[in-house]
């Protein structure tokens, strides 16, 4: 019987761009067919681009999503009192302290870092737990954006968590494991974390993003309003070689303070850095920050990450340049073939 | 504790944070089995129709062979009947003629002879003819038997009246209800009188 081919569709969505990835099927082995980056603010018609890529004009296109909702958290918790953490409500109490939000407003999970599964008090205690999640409203906001583009999430994972897991695996497999500084620069927030082979070591969200740059650009250029500065920032006409450093000053200072605190606390030196979620027209930020921070960029061989995850890329579409987008998707694909 | 509930599939390091609220329902209704079902039904119908048609064709073939055999058996008899029929068709006009002739309730020669015998001395017959004319009515077919007679008389009107009365008294004509009509006599160059008589009998065909 003739059967319509069901391709696998995955996406990584940030504040600035949507990266779509198409595989030959939803099942193993996952062979990469195509990958496209759609900037959310500079694309003329993202809906048409999405439909063209998905190869369908259906009103609802199922997709597996990896996103970066606002106020997300991927935060390690070092257990000090094993008896106390087993007490009912203690997990929620810690969550409330860490996030300063009501647990019922959050979609969250406390992962056992040994198994990667949700921690239960009956489980054997491990020294570090990992709180992950985001406000439900922020997740819905991302989902609504996707639905407006006819994409209907079948699952929603945190790109931040997937990236951390995949990087920890990769770092653990290198000859000389060095920590990685990851900074996800959003519109109004930047989520930074340090990943070692043991997982997420430290994380922090600070309220600086590309909108900060807009305000700075407005004052630097003497522009009348923010909209003009915003348009100038996303335009490809302006060279940010000179002005870029000044625009990124605040973010740079925060990242320096964050990475320094890690290095002081652990005595380890950060070996690599990665800035996921930036679209093509913001790649200059990545270049400037790498240079100023003095941290070499992360340059793994894509095959080292793809192969263990059961992903085949015969066309070589997944490169180091777009790694920040496919890394969380690779984590999703690995999870599909390893359902507990 | 699993804040996602028991229903969600647990995959290591891949917790699902999806919010179902606000998402369109795209639960797919699987209809693939319907296509298989329809294909099987169509196949069964085609097989049934083919078997039925083959059965009917086989039965028709058997009947055909049977009728062929019957035809071969009946052919000599049929040929004989056809021959008989052709003979009958050939004989039919003759038979009809005979029937019509035998249906006439008198002998024409006898009638003519009787007419000749009845004639008075003063009348000489010049010409006498006999004709049969069909008369079609709504209810049946009749035939008009006409005897036309032209004669001469030395005097008038006694001989003519005498002849007419004698004809009317003829038993054969009286039985048949014959109608006798005459024309006015005309004087001829020789001093005689010429007249005609028409004796008419209408009979129904049997």
Coordinates of C-alpha atoms in Angstrom, one line a residue:
Chain A
X1 CA 0.0 0.0 0.0
X2 CA 1.2 3.5 -0.8
X3 CA 2.1 5.4 2.3
X4 CA 3.0 9.0 2.6
X5 CA 6.6 9.5 3.7
X6 CA 6.8 10.9 7.2
X7 CA 9.9 13.0 7.6
X8 CA 11.2 13.9 11.0
X9 CA 11.0 17.6 11.8
X10 CA 12.9 19.2 14.6
X11 CA 13.6 22.8 15.6
X12 CA 15.7 24.8 17.9
X13 CA 14.2 28.2 18.7
X14 CA 15.9 31.1 20.3
X15 CA 14.8 34.7 20.8
X16 CA 16.3 35.6 17.4
X17 CA 16.0 32.7 15.1
X18 CA 14.4 29.4 14.3
X19 CA 16.5 26.6 13.1
X20 CA 14.6 23.8 11.3
X21 CA 16.1 20.4 10.8
X22 CA 14.6 17.6 8.7
X23 CA 15.5 14.0 8.9
X24 CA 14.4 11.1 6.7
X25 CA 12.1 9.7 9.4
X26 CA 11.1 9.9 13.0
X27 CA 12.7 6.6 13.7
X28 CA 16.3 5.5 13.8
X29 CA 18.7 5.9 12.0
X30 CA 18.1 9.6 11.7
X31 CA 19.6 10.8 8.4
X32 CA 19.8 14.5 8.0
X33 CA 18.0 15.8 4.9
X34 CA 18.1 19.5 5.3
X35 CA 18.7 22.3 7.7
X36 CA 17.6 26.0 7.5
X37 CA 18.0 29.0 9.7
X38 CA 15.0 31.4 9.7
X39 CA 15.7 34.8 11.4
X40 CA 12.6 35.8 13.3
X41 CA 13.0 39.6 12.8
X42 CA 14.6 39.9 9.4
X43 CA 12.8 37.2 7.4
X44 CA 10.3 38.6 5.0
X45 CA 7.9 35.6 5.2
X46 CA 8.9 33.0 7.8
X47 CA 5.6 31.1 7.4
X48 CA 6.3 30.5 3.7
X49 CA 9.8 29.5 4.5
X50 CA 8.6 27.0 7.2
X51 CA 6.1 25.5 4.8
X52 CA 8.6 25.2 2.0
X53 CA 11.0 23.5 4.2
X54 CA 8.5 21.1 5.7
X55 CA 7.3 20.4 2.2
X56 CA 3.6 20.7 3.1
X57 CA 0.9 23.3 3.2
X58 CA -0.9 21.6 6.1
X59 CA -2.4 23.9 8.8
X60 CA -0.6 22.0 11.5
X61 CA 2.9 20.6 11.1
X62 CA 4.0 18.3 13.9
X63 CA 7.5 19.1 15.2
X64 CA 9.8 18.3 18.1
X65 CA 10.9 21.5 19.7
X66 CA 14.0 22.6 21.6
X67 CA 13.5 26.1 23.0
X68 CA 14.9 28.8 25.2
X69 CA 11.9 30.3 27.0
X70 CA 12.5 33.4 29.2
X71 CA 13.5 32.9 32.8
X72 CA 14.4 29.3 32.2
X73 CA 16.7 27.6 34.7
X74 CA 19.2 24.8 34.5
X75 CA 20.7 25.0 37.9
X76 CA 22.7 22.5 39.9
X77 CA 21.9 21.9 43.6
X78 CA 24.5 20.4 45.8
X79 CA 22.9 18.3 48.4
X80 CA 24.2 18.9 51.9
X81 CA 21.7 17.1 54.0
X82 CA 20.6 13.8 52.5
X83 CA 17.9 13.2 55.1
X84 CA 16.4 16.6 54.7
X85 CA 16.1 16.4 50.9
X86 CA 14.0 13.2 51.3
X87 CA 11.4 15.0 53.3
X88 CA 8.1 15.7 51.6
X89 CA 8.0 19.2 49.9
X90 CA 11.7 19.8 50.3
X91 CA 12.4 19.6 46.6
X92 CA 9.7 22.2 46.0
X93 CA 11.0 24.4 48.8
X94 CA 14.5 24.4 47.3
X95 CA 13.0 25.2 43.9
X96 CA 11.1 28.2 45.3
X97 CA 14.3 29.5 46.9
X98 CA 16.2 29.2 43.7
X99 CA 13.7 30.6 41.3
X100 CA 11.7 33.0 43.6
X101 CA 8.6 31.7 41.9
X102 CA 5.7 29.5 42.8
X103 CA 6.3 25.9 41.7
X104 CA 2.8 25.7 40.3
X105 CA 3.6 28.5 37.9
X106 CA 6.6 26.6 36.6
X107 CA 7.1 23.6 34.4
X108 CA 10.0 22.0 36.1
X109 CA 11.9 18.9 37.0
X110 CA 14.6 18.0 39.4
X111 CA 16.9 15.6 37.7
X112 CA 19.0 12.9 39.3
X113 CA 22.4 13.6 37.7
X114 CA 23.3 9.9 37.9
X115 CA 20.3 8.6 35.8
X116 CA 19.2 11.8 34.1
X117 CA 15.6 10.9 35.2
X118 CA 13.4 12.9 37.7
X119 CA 14.7 12.5 41.2
X120 CA 12.4 10.7 43.7
X121 CA 13.0 10.6 47.4
X122 CA 13.1 6.8 47.3
X123 CA 16.0 6.9 44.9
X124 CA 19.6 6.6 46.0
X125 CA 21.0 10.0 46.9
X126 CA 23.5 11.7 44.7
X127 CA 25.5 14.7 45.7
X128 CA 24.2 16.9 42.9
X129 CA 20.7 17.4 41.6
X130 CA 19.8 19.5 38.6
X131 CA 16.8 21.8 38.6
X132 CA 15.5 22.5 35.1
X133 CA 12.5 24.3 33.9
X134 CA 10.8 27.6 32.9
X135 CA 7.7 29.5 33.7
X136 CA 4.7 27.9 32.0
X137 CA 3.7 31.3 30.5
X138 CA 7.2 31.6 28.9
X139 CA 6.9 28.2 27.4
X140 CA 3.5 28.9 26.0
X141 CA 4.9 32.1 24.5
X142 CA 7.4 30.1 22.5
X143 CA 4.8 27.6 21.6
X144 CA 2.4 30.3 20.4
X145 CA 5.1 31.7 18.2
X146 CA 5.6 28.3 16.6
X147 CA 1.9 27.7 16.2
X148 CA 1.6 31.0 14.4
X149 CA 4.1 29.5 11.9
X150 CA 1.9 26.3 11.7
X151 CA 4.4 24.3 13.8
X152 CA 2.7 22.3 16.5
X153 CA 5.1 21.1 19.2
X154 CA 5.0 17.3 19.9
X155 CA 7.5 17.8 22.6
X156 CA 9.2 20.8 24.1
X157 CA 12.7 20.4 25.5
X158 CA 15.0 23.0 26.9
X159 CA 17.8 23.8 24.5
X160 CA 19.9 24.9 27.4
X161 CA 19.7 21.5 29.1
X162 CA 20.2 19.5 25.9
X163 CA 23.3 21.7 25.0
X164 CA 24.7 21.2 28.5
X165 CA 24.2 17.4 28.4
X166 CA 25.7 17.1 24.9
X167 CA 28.7 19.3 25.8
X168 CA 29.4 17.4 29.0
X169 CA 29.5 14.2 27.0
X170 CA 31.8 15.7 24.5
X171 CA 34.1 17.3 27.1
X172 CA 34.2 14.0 29.0
X173 CA 35.4 12.3 25.8
X174 CA 38.3 14.6 25.1
X175 CA 41.9 13.9 26.1
X176 CA 42.1 16.9 28.4
X177 CA 38.6 17.8 29.6
X178 CA 38.3 21.5 29.9
X179 CA 35.2 23.4 31.1
X180 CA 33.0 25.2 28.5
X181 CA 31.5 28.6 29.0
X182 CA 28.0 28.8 27.4
X183 CA 26.2 32.1 27.0
X184 CA 22.8 32.2 25.4
X185 CA 22.3 35.8 24.5
X186 CA 18.6 36.5 24.2
X187 CA 16.6 39.7 23.6
X188 CA 16.4 40.8 27.2
X189 CA 18.3 38.0 29.1
X190 CA 21.5 36.1 28.8
X191 CA 21.7 32.7 30.3
X192 CA 25.3 31.7 31.1
X193 CA 26.6 28.4 32.4
X194 CA 29.8 26.5 32.8
X195 CA 29.8 22.9 31.7
X196 CA 32.4 20.3 32.8
X197 CA 32.5 16.6 32.2
X198 CA 30.4 16.3 35.4
X199 CA 27.7 18.4 33.9
X200 CA 26.4 21.9 34.7
X201 CA 28.7 23.3 37.3
X202 CA 27.4 26.8 37.6
X203 CA 24.7 28.8 35.9
X204 CA 23.3 32.3 36.0
X205 CA 20.7 34.4 34.2
X206 CA 21.4 38.1 33.9
X207 CA 19.0 40.7 32.5
X208 CA 21.1 41.8 29.5
X209 CA 20.5 41.0 25.9
X210 CA 20.3 42.4 22.4
X211 CA 17.8 45.0 23.6
X212 CA 20.6 46.3 25.9
X213 CA 22.6 46.8 22.7
X214 CA 19.7 48.6 21.1
X215 CA 19.7 51.2 23.9
X216 CA 23.4 51.6 23.8
X217 CA 23.4 51.9 20.0
X218 CA 20.7 54.6 20.2
X219 CA 22.8 56.7 22.6
X220 CA 26.1 56.0 20.7
X221 CA 24.6 57.0 17.3
X222 CA 22.4 59.7 18.7
X223 CA 19.3 58.1 17.1
X224 CA 15.8 59.5 17.8
X225 CA 14.1 56.3 18.9
X226 CA 14.8 52.6 19.8
X227 CA 13.1 51.3 16.7
X228 CA 15.6 53.0 14.4
X229 CA 18.4 51.6 16.6
X230 CA 16.9 48.1 16.5
X231 CA 16.6 48.2 12.7
X232 CA 20.2 49.4 12.5
X233 CA 21.4 46.6 14.8
X234 CA 19.8 43.8 12.7
X235 CA 20.8 45.4 9.4
X236 CA 23.8 44.0 7.6
X237 CA 24.9 47.4 6.4
X238 CA 26.6 48.6 9.5
X239 CA 30.1 47.3 10.4
X240 CA 30.3 46.6 14.2
X241 CA 34.0 46.2 14.3
X242 CA 34.6 49.4 16.1
X243 CA 31.4 50.1 17.9
X244 CA 30.7 46.4 18.7
X245 CA 33.0 46.3 21.7
X246 CA 31.3 49.3 23.3
X247 CA 27.8 47.9 22.7
X248 CA 28.8 44.6 24.3
X249 CA 30.5 46.2 27.2
X250 CA 27.9 45.3 29.9
X251 CA 27.4 41.7 28.6
X252 CA 31.2 41.3 28.5
X253 CA 31.6 42.5 32.0
X254 CA 28.9 40.1 33.3
X255 CA 30.4 37.1 31.5
X256 CA 33.9 38.0 32.7
X257 CA 32.6 38.2 36.3
X258 CA 30.7 34.9 35.9
X259 CA 33.6 33.0 34.3
X260 CA 36.0 34.4 36.9
X261 CA 33.8 33.3 39.8
X262 CA 34.0 29.8 38.4
X263 CA 37.7 29.9 37.9
X264 CA 38.3 31.3 41.4
X265 CA 35.9 28.8 43.0
X266 CA 37.2 25.7 41.3
X267 CA 40.7 26.7 40.3
X268 CA 40.0 25.4 36.8
X269 CA 40.5 27.4 33.6
X270 CA 37.6 27.6 31.1
X271 CA 38.8 26.0 27.9
X272 CA 36.1 26.8 25.4
X273 CA 33.2 29.1 24.8
X274 CA 30.0 28.8 22.9
X275 CA 27.2 31.4 22.2
X276 CA 24.1 29.5 21.1
X277 CA 21.0 31.1 19.7
X278 CA 22.5 33.9 17.7
X279 CA 21.3 34.4 14.1
X280 CA 23.6 35.1 11.2
X281 CA 23.4 38.8 11.5
X282 CA 24.5 38.7 15.2
X283 CA 27.5 36.5 14.7
X284 CA 29.8 39.5 15.0
X285 CA 28.9 39.5 18.8
X286 CA 30.3 36.0 19.1
X287 CA 33.5 37.0 17.4
X288 CA 34.0 40.0 19.6
X289 CA 33.2 38.2 22.8
X290 CA 35.5 35.3 22.1
X291 CA 38.4 37.7 21.4
X292 CA 37.8 39.9 24.4
X293 CA 37.2 37.0 26.8
X294 CA 40.3 35.3 25.4
X295 CA 38.6 31.9 25.4
X296 CA 39.1 29.8 22.3
X297 CA 35.9 28.7 20.5
X298 CA 34.5 25.2 20.8
X299 CA 35.6 23.2 17.8
X300 CA 34.6 19.6 18.1
X301 CA 34.4 17.4 15.1
X302 CA 30.6 17.1 14.4
X303 CA 31.0 13.4 13.8
X304 CA 32.1 12.9 17.5
X305 CA 28.7 14.2 18.6
X306 CA 26.5 12.9 15.8
X307 CA 27.7 9.3 15.7
X308 CA 27.0 8.3 19.3
X309 CA 23.6 9.9 19.0
X310 CA 22.6 7.7 16.0
X311 CA 22.6 10.6 13.5
X312 CA 23.9 10.4 10.0
X313 CA 24.8 13.4 8.0
X314 CA 25.9 12.3 4.5
X315 CA 25.6 15.8 3.0
X316 CA 27.7 17.4 5.8
X317 CA 25.0 19.9 6.6
X318 CA 25.9 20.0 10.3
X319 CA 29.0 22.0 10.8
X320 CA 30.9 23.8 13.6
X321 CA 29.3 27.1 12.4
X322 CA 25.8 26.0 13.1
X323 CA 26.6 23.6 15.9
X324 CA 24.8 25.8 18.5
X325 CA 21.5 25.0 16.7
X326 CA 21.9 21.3 16.0
X327 CA 23.5 20.4 19.3
X328 CA 20.2 20.5 21.3
X329 CA 18.4 18.8 18.4
X330 CA 21.1 16.0 18.5
X331 CA 20.2 15.6 22.2
X332 CA 16.5 15.3 21.3
X333 CA 17.2 12.7 18.7
X334 CA 19.4 10.7 21.1
X335 CA 16.5 10.7 23.5
X336 CA 14.1 9.4 20.9
X337 CA 16.1 6.3 20.5
X338 CA 16.5 5.8 24.2
X339 CA 13.1 6.0 25.7
X340 CA 13.0 4.8 29.3
Chain B
X1 CA 9.1 13.2 42.5
X2 CA 8.0 13.5 39.0
X3 CA 6.2 16.8 38.4
X4 CA 5.3 15.7 34.8
X5 CA 2.9 13.0 36.0
X6 CA 3.1 9.4 35.3
X7 CA 1.7 9.6 31.8
X8 CA 4.7 11.3 30.2
X9 CA 7.4 9.1 28.9
X10 CA 10.6 9.5 30.8
X11 CA 13.7 9.8 28.8
X12 CA 17.1 10.4 30.4
X13 CA 18.1 14.0 30.1
X14 CA 15.2 14.8 27.8
X15 CA 12.3 16.0 30.0
X16 CA 9.4 17.2 28.0
X17 CA 8.2 20.7 29.1
X18 CA 5.4 21.0 26.6
X19 CA 2.3 22.9 27.6
X20 CA -0.8 21.4 26.1
X21 CA -2.8 24.5 26.8
X22 CA -3.2 26.5 23.6
X23 CA -2.0 23.9 21.3
X24 CA -4.2 22.7 18.5
X25 CA -5.4 19.1 18.6
X26 CA -3.8 17.3 15.7
X27 CA -4.3 13.8 17.0
X28 CA -4.2 11.8 13.9
X29 CA -7.2 9.5 13.2
X30 CA -5.6 6.5 11.6
X31 CA -7.5 5.6 8.5
X32 CA -4.9 3.4 6.9
X33 CA -6.8 0.2 7.9
X34 CA -9.8 1.6 6.1
X35 CA -7.9 1.6 2.8
X36 CA -6.9 -2.1 3.4
X37 CA -10.5 -2.9 4.3
X38 CA -11.8 -1.2 1.1
X39 CA -9.2 -2.9 -1.1
X40 CA -10.1 -6.3 0.4
X41 CA -13.8 -5.7 -0.1
X42 CA -13.3 -4.6 -3.7
X43 CA -11.1 -7.7 -4.3
X44 CA -13.8 -10.0 -2.8
X45 CA -16.5 -8.3 -4.9
X46 CA -14.4 -8.7 -8.1
X47 CA -13.7 -12.4 -7.3
X48 CA -17.4 -13.0 -6.6
X49 CA -18.5 -11.3 -9.8
X50 CA -15.9 -13.2 -11.8
X51 CA -16.9 -16.5 -10.3
X52 CA -20.6 -15.7 -10.9
X53 CA -20.0 -14.7 -14.5
X54 CA -17.9 -17.8 -15.1
X55 CA -20.6 -20.0 -13.6
X56 CA -23.3 -18.3 -15.8
X57 CA -21.1 -18.6 -18.8
X58 CA -20.4 -22.3 -18.1
X59 CA -24.2 -22.9 -17.7
X60 CA -24.9 -21.1 -20.9
X61 CA -22.2 -23.2 -22.7
X62 CA -23.8 -26.4 -21.4
X63 CA -27.3 -25.2 -22.5
X64 CA -25.8 -24.2 -25.9
X65 CA -24.4 -27.7 -26.4
X66 CA -27.7 -29.2 -25.3
X67 CA -29.7 -27.1 -27.7
X68 CA -27.1 -27.8 -30.5
X69 CA -27.6 -31.5 -29.9
X70 CA -31.4 -31.0 -29.9
X71 CA -31.1 -29.0 -33.1
X72 CA -29.1 -31.7 -34.8
X73 CA -31.6 -34.3 -33.6
X74 CA -34.6 -32.3 -34.8
X75 CA -33.0 -31.2 -38.1
X76 CA -34.2 -34.1 -40.3
X77 CA -37.7 -33.8 -38.9
X78 CA -37.6 -30.0 -39.3
X79 CA -36.4 -30.4 -42.9
X80 CA -39.3 -32.8 -43.6
X81 CA -41.8 -30.3 -42.0
X82 CA -40.3 -27.5 -44.1
X83 CA -40.7 -29.5 -47.2
X84 CA -44.3 -30.3 -46.3
X85 CA -44.8 -26.6 -45.6
X86 CA -43.4 -25.6 -48.9
X87 CA -45.7 -28.2 -50.6
X88 CA -48.6 -26.8 -48.7
X89 CA -47.7 -23.2 -49.7
X90 CA -47.5 -24.3 -53.3
X91 CA -50.8 -26.1 -53.1
X92 CA -52.6 -23.4 -51.1
X93 CA -53.7 -21.2 -54.0
X94 CA -55.1 -24.3 -55.8
X95 CA -56.8 -25.4 -52.7
X96 CA -58.2 -21.9 -52.2
X97 CA -59.5 -21.9 -55.7
X98 CA -61.1 -25.3 -55.2
X99 CA -62.5 -24.2 -51.9
X100 CA -64.0 -21.1 -53.4
X101 CA -65.4 -23.2 -56.3
X102 CA -66.8 -25.8 -54.0
X103 CA -68.2 -23.1 -51.8
X104 CA -70.6 -21.9 -54.6
X105 CA -73.9 -23.5 -53.8
X106 CA -74.8 -24.1 -57.5
X107 CA -73.3 -25.3 -60.7
X108 CA -72.8 -22.5 -63.1
X109 CA -73.2 -24.6 -66.2
X110 CA -76.5 -26.0 -64.8
X111 CA -77.7 -22.5 -64.1
X112 CA -76.8 -21.3 -67.6
X113 CA -78.5 -24.4 -69.1
X114 CA -81.6 -23.7 -67.0
X115 CA -81.7 -20.1 -68.2
X116 CA -81.5 -21.3 -71.8
X117 CA -84.3 -23.8 -71.2
X118 CA -86.5 -21.2 -69.6
X119 CA -86.2 -18.7 -72.6
X120 CA -89.5 -18.3 -74.6
X121 CA -89.5 -18.9 -78.3
X122 CA -89.8 -15.1 -79.1
X123 CA -86.5 -14.3 -77.4
X124 CA -83.0 -15.1 -78.8
X125 CA -80.0 -14.8 -76.5
X126 CA -77.1 -13.0 -78.1
X127 CA -74.6 -13.0 -75.3
X128 CA -74.4 -14.5 -71.8
X129 CA -71.6 -14.1 -69.2
X130 CA -70.9 -15.1 -65.6
X131 CA -68.8 -13.1 -63.2
X132 CA -67.9 -13.3 -59.6
X133 CA -67.2 -10.0 -57.8
X134 CA -65.9 -9.8 -54.2
X135 CA -67.9 -7.6 -51.8
X136 CA -66.1 -6.5 -48.7
X137 CA -68.3 -5.6 -45.7
X138 CA -67.3 -4.8 -42.2
X139 CA -68.4 -8.1 -40.8
X140 CA -67.5 -10.6 -43.5
X141 CA -66.5 -11.2 -47.1
X142 CA -69.2 -11.8 -49.6
X143 CA -69.2 -12.6 -53.3
X144 CA -71.6 -11.3 -55.9
X145 CA -72.4 -13.9 -58.6
X146 CA -73.6 -12.0 -61.7
X147 CA -75.1 -13.5 -64.8
X148 CA -75.3 -10.8 -67.5
X149 CA -77.5 -11.6 -70.5
X150 CA -78.2 -9.6 -73.7
X151 CA -81.1 -10.8 -75.9
X152 CA -83.5 -9.8 -78.6
X153 CA -87.3 -10.1 -78.7
X154 CA -89.6 -9.9 -81.6
X155 CA -92.3 -8.2 -79.6
X156 CA -92.6 -6.4 -76.3
X157 CA -93.3 -6.6 -73.4
X158 CA -95.0 -10.1 -73.1
X159 CA -92.0 -12.2 -74.0
X160 CA -89.7 -10.3 -71.8
X161 CA -92.0 -10.4 -68.8
X162 CA -92.6 -14.0 -69.4
X163 CA -88.9 -14.7 -69.5
X164 CA -88.3 -12.7 -66.2
X165 CA -91.1 -14.5 -64.4
X166 CA -89.9 -17.9 -65.7
X167 CA -86.4 -17.0 -64.3
X168 CA -87.8 -15.9 -61.0
X169 CA -89.6 -19.2 -60.7
X170 CA -86.4 -21.2 -61.3
X171 CA -86.0 -23.2 -58.1
X172 CA -82.2 -22.7 -58.0
X173 CA -82.6 -18.9 -58.3
X174 CA -85.5 -18.7 -55.9
X175 CA -83.5 -20.6 -53.2
X176 CA -80.6 -18.3 -53.6
X177 CA -82.8 -15.1 -53.5
X178 CA -81.6 -13.9 -56.9
X179 CA -82.3 -10.4 -57.9
X180 CA -83.3 -10.0 -61.6
X181 CA -83.2 -6.6 -63.3
X182 CA -83.8 -5.7 -66.9
X183 CA -83.1 -2.7 -69.1
X184 CA -85.6 -0.9 -71.3
X185 CA -85.9 -2.6 -74.6
X186 CA -84.6 -0.7 -77.6
X187 CA -85.7 -1.2 -81.2
X188 CA -83.1 -2.4 -83.6
X189 CA -82.6 -1.8 -87.3
X190 CA -84.1 -5.3 -88.0
X191 CA -87.4 -4.4 -86.2
X192 CA -86.6 -6.5 -83.1
X193 CA -86.1 -5.2 -79.6
X194 CA -82.8 -5.5 -77.8
X195 CA -82.7 -5.8 -74.0
X196 CA -80.4 -6.9 -71.1
X197 CA -81.0 -8.9 -68.0
X198 CA -78.9 -9.0 -64.9
X199 CA -79.3 -11.9 -62.5
X200 CA -77.4 -11.2 -59.2
X201 CA -76.9 -13.5 -56.3
X202 CA -74.9 -12.3 -53.2
X203 CA -73.4 -15.1 -51.1
X204 CA -71.4 -15.0 -47.9
X205 CA -67.9 -16.7 -48.0
X206 CA -67.7 -19.6 -45.7

